PDB file of C-alpha atoms in Angstrom:
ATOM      1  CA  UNK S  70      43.491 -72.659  50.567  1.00 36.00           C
ATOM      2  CA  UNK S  71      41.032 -69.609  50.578  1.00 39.00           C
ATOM      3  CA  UNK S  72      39.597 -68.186  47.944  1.00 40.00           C
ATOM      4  CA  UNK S  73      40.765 -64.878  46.883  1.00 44.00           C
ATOM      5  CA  UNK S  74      38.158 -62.167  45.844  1.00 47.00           C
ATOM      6  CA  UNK S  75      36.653 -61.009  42.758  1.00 45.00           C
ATOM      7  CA  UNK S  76      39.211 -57.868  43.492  1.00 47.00           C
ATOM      8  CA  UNK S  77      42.074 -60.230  43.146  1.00 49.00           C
ATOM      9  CA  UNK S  78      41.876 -60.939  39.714  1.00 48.00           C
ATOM     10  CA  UNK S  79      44.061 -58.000  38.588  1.00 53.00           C
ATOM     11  CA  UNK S  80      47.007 -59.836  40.433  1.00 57.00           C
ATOM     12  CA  UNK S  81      50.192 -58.410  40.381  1.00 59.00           C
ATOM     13  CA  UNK S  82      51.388 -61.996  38.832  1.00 59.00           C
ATOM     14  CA  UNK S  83      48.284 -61.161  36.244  1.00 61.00           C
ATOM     15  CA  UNK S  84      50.049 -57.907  35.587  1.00 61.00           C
ATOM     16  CA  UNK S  85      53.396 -58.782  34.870  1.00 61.00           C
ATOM     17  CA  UNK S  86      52.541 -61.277  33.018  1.00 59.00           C
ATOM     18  CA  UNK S  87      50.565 -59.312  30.896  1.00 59.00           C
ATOM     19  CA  UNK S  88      53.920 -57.223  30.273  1.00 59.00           C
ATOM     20  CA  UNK S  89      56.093 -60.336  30.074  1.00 58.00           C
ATOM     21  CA  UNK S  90      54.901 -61.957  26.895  1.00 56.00           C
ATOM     22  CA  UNK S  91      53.890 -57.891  25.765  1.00 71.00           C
ATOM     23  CA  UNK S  92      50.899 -59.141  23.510  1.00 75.00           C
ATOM     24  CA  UNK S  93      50.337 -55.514  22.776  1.00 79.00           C
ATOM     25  CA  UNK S  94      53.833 -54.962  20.892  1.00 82.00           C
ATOM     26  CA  UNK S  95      53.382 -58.557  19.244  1.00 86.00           C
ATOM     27  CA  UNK S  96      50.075 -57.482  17.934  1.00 87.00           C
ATOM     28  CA  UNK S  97      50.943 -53.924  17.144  1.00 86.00           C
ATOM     29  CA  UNK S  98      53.740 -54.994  15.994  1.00 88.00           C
ATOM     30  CA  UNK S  99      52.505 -57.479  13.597  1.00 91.00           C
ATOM     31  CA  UNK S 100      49.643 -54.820  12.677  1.00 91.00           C
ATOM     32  CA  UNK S 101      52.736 -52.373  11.354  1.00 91.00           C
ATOM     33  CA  UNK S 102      54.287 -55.418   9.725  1.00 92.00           C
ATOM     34  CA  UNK S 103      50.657 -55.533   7.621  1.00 92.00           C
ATOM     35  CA  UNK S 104      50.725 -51.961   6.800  1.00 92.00           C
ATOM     36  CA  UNK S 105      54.414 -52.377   5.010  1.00 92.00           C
ATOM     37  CA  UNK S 106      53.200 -54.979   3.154  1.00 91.00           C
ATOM     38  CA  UNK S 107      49.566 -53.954   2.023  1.00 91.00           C
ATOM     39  CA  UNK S 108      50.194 -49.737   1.779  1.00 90.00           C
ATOM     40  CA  UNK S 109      54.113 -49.725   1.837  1.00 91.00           C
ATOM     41  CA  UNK S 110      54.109 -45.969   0.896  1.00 91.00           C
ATOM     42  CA  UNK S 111      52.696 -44.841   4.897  1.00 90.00           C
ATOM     43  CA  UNK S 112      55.691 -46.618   6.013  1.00 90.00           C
ATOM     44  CA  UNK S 113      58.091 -44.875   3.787  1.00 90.00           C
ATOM     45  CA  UNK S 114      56.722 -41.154   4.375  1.00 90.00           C
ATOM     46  CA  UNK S 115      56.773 -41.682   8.306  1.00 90.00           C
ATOM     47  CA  UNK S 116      59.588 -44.049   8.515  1.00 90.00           C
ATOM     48  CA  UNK S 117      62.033 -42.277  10.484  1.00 93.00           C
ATOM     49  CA  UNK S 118      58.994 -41.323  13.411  1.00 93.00           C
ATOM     50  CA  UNK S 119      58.160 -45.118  13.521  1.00 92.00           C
ATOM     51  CA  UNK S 120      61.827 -45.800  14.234  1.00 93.00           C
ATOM     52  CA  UNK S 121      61.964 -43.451  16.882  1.00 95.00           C
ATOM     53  CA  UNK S 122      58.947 -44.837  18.356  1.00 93.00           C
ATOM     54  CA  UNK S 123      60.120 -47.964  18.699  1.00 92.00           C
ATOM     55  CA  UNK S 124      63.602 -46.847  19.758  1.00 94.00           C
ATOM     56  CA  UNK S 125      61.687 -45.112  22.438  1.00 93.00           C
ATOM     57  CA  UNK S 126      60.150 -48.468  22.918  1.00 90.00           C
ATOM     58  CA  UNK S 127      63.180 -50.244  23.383  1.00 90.00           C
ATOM     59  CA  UNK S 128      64.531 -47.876  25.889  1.00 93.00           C
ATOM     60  CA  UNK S 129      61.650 -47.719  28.465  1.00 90.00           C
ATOM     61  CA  UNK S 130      61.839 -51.465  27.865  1.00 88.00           C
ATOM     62  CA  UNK S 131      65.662 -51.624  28.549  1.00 90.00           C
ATOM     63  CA  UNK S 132      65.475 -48.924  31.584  1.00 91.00           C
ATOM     64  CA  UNK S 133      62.593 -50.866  33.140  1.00 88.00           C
ATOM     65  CA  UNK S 134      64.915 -54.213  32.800  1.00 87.00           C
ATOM     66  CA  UNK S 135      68.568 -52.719  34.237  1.00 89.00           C
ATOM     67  CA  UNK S 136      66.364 -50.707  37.027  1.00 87.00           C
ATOM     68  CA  UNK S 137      63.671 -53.260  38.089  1.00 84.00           C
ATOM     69  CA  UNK S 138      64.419 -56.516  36.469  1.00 82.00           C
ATOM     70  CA  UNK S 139      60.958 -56.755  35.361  1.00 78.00           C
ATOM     71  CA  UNK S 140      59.581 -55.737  32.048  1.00 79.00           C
ATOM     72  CA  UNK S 141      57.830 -52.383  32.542  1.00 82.00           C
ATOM     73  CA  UNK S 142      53.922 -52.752  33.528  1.00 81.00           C
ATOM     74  CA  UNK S 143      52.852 -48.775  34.098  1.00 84.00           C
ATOM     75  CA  UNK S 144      49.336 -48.893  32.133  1.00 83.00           C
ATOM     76  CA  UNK S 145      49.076 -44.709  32.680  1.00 88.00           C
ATOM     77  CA  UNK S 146      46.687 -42.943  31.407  1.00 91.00           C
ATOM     78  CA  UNK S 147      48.511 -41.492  28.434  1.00 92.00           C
ATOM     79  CA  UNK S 148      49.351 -44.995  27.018  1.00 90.00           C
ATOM     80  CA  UNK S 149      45.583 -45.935  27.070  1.00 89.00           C
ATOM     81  CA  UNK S 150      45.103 -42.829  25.578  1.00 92.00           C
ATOM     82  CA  UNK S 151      47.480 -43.912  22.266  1.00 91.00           C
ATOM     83  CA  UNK S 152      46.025 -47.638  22.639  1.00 89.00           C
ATOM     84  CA  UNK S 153      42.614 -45.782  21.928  1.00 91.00           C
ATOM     85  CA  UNK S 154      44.414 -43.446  18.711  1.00 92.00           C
ATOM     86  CA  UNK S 155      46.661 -46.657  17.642  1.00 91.00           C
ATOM     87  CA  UNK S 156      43.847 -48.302  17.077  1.00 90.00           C
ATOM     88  CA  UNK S 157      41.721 -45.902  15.483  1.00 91.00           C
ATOM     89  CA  UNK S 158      44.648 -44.693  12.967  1.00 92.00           C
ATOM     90  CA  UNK S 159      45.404 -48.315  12.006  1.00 92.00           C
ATOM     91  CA  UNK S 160      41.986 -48.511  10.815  1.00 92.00           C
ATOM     92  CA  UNK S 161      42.067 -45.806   9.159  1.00 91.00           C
ATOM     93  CA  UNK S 162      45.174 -46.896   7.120  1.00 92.00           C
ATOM     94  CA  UNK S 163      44.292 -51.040   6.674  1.00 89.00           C
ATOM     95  CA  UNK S 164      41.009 -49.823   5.288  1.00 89.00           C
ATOM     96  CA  UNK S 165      42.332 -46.305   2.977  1.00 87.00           C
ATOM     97  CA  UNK S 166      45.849 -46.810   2.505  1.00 84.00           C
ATOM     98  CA  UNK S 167      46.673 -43.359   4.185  1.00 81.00           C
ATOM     99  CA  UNK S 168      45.758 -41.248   7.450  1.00 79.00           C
ATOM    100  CA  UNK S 169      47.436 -37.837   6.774  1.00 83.00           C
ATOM    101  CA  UNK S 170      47.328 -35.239   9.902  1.00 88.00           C
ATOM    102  CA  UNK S 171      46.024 -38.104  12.041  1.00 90.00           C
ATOM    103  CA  UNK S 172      48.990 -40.116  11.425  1.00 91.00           C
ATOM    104  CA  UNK S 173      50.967 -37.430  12.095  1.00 91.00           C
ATOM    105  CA  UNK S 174      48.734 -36.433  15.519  1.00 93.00           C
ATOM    106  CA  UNK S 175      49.508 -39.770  16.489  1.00 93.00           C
ATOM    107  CA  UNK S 176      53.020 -39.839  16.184  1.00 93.00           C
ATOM    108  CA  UNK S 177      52.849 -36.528  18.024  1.00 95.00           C
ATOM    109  CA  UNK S 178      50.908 -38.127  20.619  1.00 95.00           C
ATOM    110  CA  UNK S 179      53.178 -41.318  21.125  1.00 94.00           C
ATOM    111  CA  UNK S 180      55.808 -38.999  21.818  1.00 96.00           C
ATOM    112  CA  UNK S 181      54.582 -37.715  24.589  1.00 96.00           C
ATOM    113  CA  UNK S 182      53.595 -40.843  25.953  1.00 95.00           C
ATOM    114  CA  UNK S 183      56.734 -42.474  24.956  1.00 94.00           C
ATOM    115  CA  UNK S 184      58.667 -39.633  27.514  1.00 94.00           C
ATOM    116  CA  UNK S 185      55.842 -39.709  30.402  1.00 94.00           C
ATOM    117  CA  UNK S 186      56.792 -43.485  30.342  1.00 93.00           C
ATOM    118  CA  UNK S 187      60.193 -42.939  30.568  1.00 93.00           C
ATOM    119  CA  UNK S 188      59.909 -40.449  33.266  1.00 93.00           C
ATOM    120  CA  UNK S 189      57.290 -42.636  35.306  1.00 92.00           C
ATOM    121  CA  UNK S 190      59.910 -45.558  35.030  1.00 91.00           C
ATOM    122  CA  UNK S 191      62.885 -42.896  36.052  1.00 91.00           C
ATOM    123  CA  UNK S 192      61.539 -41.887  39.071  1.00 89.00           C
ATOM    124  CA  UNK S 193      59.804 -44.633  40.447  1.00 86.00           C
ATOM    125  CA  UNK S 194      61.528 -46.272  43.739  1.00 81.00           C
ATOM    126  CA  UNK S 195      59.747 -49.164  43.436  1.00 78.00           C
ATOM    127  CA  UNK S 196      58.501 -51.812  40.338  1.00 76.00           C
ATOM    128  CA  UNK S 197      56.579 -49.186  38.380  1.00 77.00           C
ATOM    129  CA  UNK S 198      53.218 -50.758  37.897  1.00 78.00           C
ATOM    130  CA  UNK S 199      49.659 -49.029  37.359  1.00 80.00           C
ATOM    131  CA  UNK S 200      51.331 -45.553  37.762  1.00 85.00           C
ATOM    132  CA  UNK S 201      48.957 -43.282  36.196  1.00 87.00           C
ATOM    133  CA  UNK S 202      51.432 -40.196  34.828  1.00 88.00           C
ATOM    134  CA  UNK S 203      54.836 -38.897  35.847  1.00 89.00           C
ATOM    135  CA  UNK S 204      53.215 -36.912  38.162  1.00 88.00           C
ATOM    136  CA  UNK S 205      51.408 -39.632  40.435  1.00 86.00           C
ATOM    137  CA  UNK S 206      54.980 -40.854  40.085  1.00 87.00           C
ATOM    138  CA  UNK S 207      57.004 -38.105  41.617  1.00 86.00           C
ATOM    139  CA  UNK S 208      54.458 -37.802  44.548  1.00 84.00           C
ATOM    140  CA  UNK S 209      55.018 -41.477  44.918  1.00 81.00           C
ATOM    141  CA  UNK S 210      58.825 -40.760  45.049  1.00 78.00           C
ATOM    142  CA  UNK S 211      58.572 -38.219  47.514  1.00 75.00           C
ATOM    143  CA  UNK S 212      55.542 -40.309  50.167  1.00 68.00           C
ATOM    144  CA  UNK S 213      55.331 -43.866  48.813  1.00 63.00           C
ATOM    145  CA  UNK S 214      52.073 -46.077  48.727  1.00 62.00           C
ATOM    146  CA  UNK S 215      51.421 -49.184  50.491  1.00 60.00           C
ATOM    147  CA  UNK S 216      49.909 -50.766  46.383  1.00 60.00           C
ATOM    148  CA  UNK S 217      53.559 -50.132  45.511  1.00 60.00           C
ATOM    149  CA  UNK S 218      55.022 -52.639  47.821  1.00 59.00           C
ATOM    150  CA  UNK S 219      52.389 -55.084  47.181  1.00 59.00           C
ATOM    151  CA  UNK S 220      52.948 -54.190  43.122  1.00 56.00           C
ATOM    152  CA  UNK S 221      56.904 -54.593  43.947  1.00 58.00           C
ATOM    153  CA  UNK S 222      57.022 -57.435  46.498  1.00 58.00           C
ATOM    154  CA  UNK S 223      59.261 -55.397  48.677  1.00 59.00           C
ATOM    155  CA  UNK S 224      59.177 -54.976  52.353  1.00 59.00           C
ATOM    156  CA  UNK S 225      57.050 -51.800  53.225  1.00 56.00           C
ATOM    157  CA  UNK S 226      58.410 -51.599  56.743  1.00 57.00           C
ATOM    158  CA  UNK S 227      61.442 -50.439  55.619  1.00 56.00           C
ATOM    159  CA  UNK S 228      60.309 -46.925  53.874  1.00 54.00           C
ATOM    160  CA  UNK S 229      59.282 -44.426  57.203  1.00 51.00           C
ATOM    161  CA  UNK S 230      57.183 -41.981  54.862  1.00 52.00           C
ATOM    162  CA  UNK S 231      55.152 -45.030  53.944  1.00 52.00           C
ATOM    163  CA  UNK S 232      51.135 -43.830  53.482  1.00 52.00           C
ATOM    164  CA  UNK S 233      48.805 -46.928  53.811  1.00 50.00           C
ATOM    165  CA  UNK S 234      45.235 -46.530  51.714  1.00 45.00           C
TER     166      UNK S 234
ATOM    167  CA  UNK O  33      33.429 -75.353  46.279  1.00 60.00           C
ATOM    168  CA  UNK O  34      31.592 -74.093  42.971  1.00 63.00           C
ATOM    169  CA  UNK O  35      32.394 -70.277  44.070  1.00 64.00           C
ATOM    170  CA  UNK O  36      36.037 -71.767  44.208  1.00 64.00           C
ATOM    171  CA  UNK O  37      35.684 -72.919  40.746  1.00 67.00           C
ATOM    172  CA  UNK O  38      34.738 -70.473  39.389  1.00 64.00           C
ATOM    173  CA  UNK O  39      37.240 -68.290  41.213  1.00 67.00           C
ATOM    174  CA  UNK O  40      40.001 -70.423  39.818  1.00 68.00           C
ATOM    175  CA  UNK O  41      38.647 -70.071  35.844  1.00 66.00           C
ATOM    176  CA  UNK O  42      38.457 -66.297  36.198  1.00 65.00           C
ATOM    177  CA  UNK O  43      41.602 -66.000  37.514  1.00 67.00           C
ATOM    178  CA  UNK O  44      42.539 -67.828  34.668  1.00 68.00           C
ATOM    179  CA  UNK O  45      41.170 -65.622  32.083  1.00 71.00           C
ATOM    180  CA  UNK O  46      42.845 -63.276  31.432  1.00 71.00           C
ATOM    181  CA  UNK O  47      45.563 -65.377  30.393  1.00 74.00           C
ATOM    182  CA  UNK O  48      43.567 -67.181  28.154  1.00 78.00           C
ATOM    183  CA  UNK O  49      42.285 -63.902  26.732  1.00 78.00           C
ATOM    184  CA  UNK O  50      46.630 -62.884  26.430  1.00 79.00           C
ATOM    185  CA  UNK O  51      47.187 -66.078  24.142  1.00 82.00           C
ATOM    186  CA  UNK O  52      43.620 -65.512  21.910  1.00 83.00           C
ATOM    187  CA  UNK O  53      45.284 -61.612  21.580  1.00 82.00           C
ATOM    188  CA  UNK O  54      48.723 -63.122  20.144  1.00 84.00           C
ATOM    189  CA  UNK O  55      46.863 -65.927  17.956  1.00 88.00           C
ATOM    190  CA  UNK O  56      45.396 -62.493  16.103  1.00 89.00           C
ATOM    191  CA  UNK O  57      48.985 -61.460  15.170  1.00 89.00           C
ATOM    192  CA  UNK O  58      49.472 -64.636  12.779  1.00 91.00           C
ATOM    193  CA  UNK O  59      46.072 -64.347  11.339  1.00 91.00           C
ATOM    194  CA  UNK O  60      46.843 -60.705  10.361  1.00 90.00           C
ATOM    195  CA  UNK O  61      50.080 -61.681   8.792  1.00 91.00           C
ATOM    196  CA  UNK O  62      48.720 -64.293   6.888  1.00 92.00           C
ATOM    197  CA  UNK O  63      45.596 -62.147   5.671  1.00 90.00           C
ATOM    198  CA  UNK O  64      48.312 -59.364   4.568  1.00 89.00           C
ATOM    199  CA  UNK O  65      50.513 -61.812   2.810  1.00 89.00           C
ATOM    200  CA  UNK O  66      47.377 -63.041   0.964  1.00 88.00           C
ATOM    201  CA  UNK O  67      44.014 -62.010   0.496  1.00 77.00           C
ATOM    202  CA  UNK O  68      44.698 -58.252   2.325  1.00 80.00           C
ATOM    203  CA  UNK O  69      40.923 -57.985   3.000  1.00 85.00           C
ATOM    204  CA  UNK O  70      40.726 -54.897   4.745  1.00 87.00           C
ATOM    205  CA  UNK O  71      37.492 -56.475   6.627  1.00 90.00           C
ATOM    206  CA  UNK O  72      39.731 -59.093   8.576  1.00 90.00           C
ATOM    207  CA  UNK O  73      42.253 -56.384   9.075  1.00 90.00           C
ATOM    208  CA  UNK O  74      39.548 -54.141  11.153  1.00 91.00           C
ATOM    209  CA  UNK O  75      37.874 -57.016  12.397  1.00 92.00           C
ATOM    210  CA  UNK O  76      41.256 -58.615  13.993  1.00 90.00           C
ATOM    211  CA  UNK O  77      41.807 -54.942  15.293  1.00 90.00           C
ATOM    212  CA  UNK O  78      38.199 -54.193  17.066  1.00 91.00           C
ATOM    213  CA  UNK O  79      39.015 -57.889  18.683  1.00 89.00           C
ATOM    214  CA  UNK O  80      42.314 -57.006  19.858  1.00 87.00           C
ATOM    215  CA  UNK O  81      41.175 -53.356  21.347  1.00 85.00           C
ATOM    216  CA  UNK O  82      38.496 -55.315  23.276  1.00 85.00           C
ATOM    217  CA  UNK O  83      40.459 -57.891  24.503  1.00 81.00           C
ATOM    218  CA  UNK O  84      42.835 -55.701  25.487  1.00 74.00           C
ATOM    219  CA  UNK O  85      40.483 -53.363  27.608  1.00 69.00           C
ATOM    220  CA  UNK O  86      39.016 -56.700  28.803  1.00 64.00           C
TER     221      UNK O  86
END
């Protein structure tokens, strides 16, 4: 058996399964679960915006399902963008008990995200995974990339647009 | 044989990284439900974000 290299260790298994058990929504999750029970009042003010994050959630999760049967795995740029605000916000509510205009930024912000998601998972062909916005997406559509057959596990030989780098 | 080794445990960890993430979620809860030291909470959370960008 050879040894794979040090490039390897993102592996596509890696990735999925990264997606599968969705630590990220069990933590954030949990973390939201926290801020009901310590400063109940955020939850209350915003709670109609959480619920249509979440429904967002649920859909990209549910399109991602029915169209790939995979759970979704895109990591764009947008979503690191919110991990980076998520993060920051919940901080800023554990420790105060209120955020104010960042909440509210946030919210703003996860909407966005929330529909570049949606899109990227819409017009992908193939298993959406590491897609960086809807954008790279719909150029992907239109001249596919060899690292989405390799992401997918599809046969590439069957696409003749197919770009190899 | 060693470079194999060690090949094998990194491949490994970021799995093992995934299940310390999810053992924060309990911890959280259980801080919330009693003490709700806002330390812990922060602390759980800076773990988390680095583990995550890990």
């Amino acid at each position: 058996m050879m040894a794979s290299s040090p490039g390897d260790l993102a592996l596509r298994q890696t990735r999925y399964a990264d997606s599968t058990v969705s630590p990220d929504i069990i933590f954030y999750g949990s973390a939201l679960c926290c801020v009901w029970m310590v400063h109940p009042q955020v939850i209350h003010e915003h709670g109609i915006a959480f619920a249509s994050l979440i429904t967002l959630e649920l859909v990209g999760d549910t399109i991602g399902l029915l169209k790939f049967r995979h759970w979704p795995a895109v990591h764009s740029y947008l979503a690191k963008l919110w991990g980076i605000c998520l993060f920051a916000v919940l901080c800023q509510v554990l420790w105060k008990g209120s955020a104010g205009l960042t909440l509210c930024l946030l919210i703003s912000l996860g909407f966005v995200m929330y529909t570049d998601w949606i899109a990227i998972l819409v017009l992908s062909n193939t298993n959406a995974v590491d897609v960086p916005s809807a954008w790279q997406a719909l150029k992907r559509r239109r001249r596919p990339i060899l690292s989405d057959f390799v992401n997918s596990g599809e046969n590439p030989t069957s696409y003749p647009n197919l770009t190899i780098f | 044989m060693a470079m194999l080794d060690l090949h094998r445990g990194l491949r490994r960890l970021p799995f093992a990284l995934t299940i310390l993430r999810l053992l924060l979620s309990p911890l959280m809860l259980a801080n919330a439900y009693s003490r709700r030291s806002p330390f812990v909470f922060i602390a759980c959370l800076i773990v988390a974000f680095c583990l995550g960008y890990l």
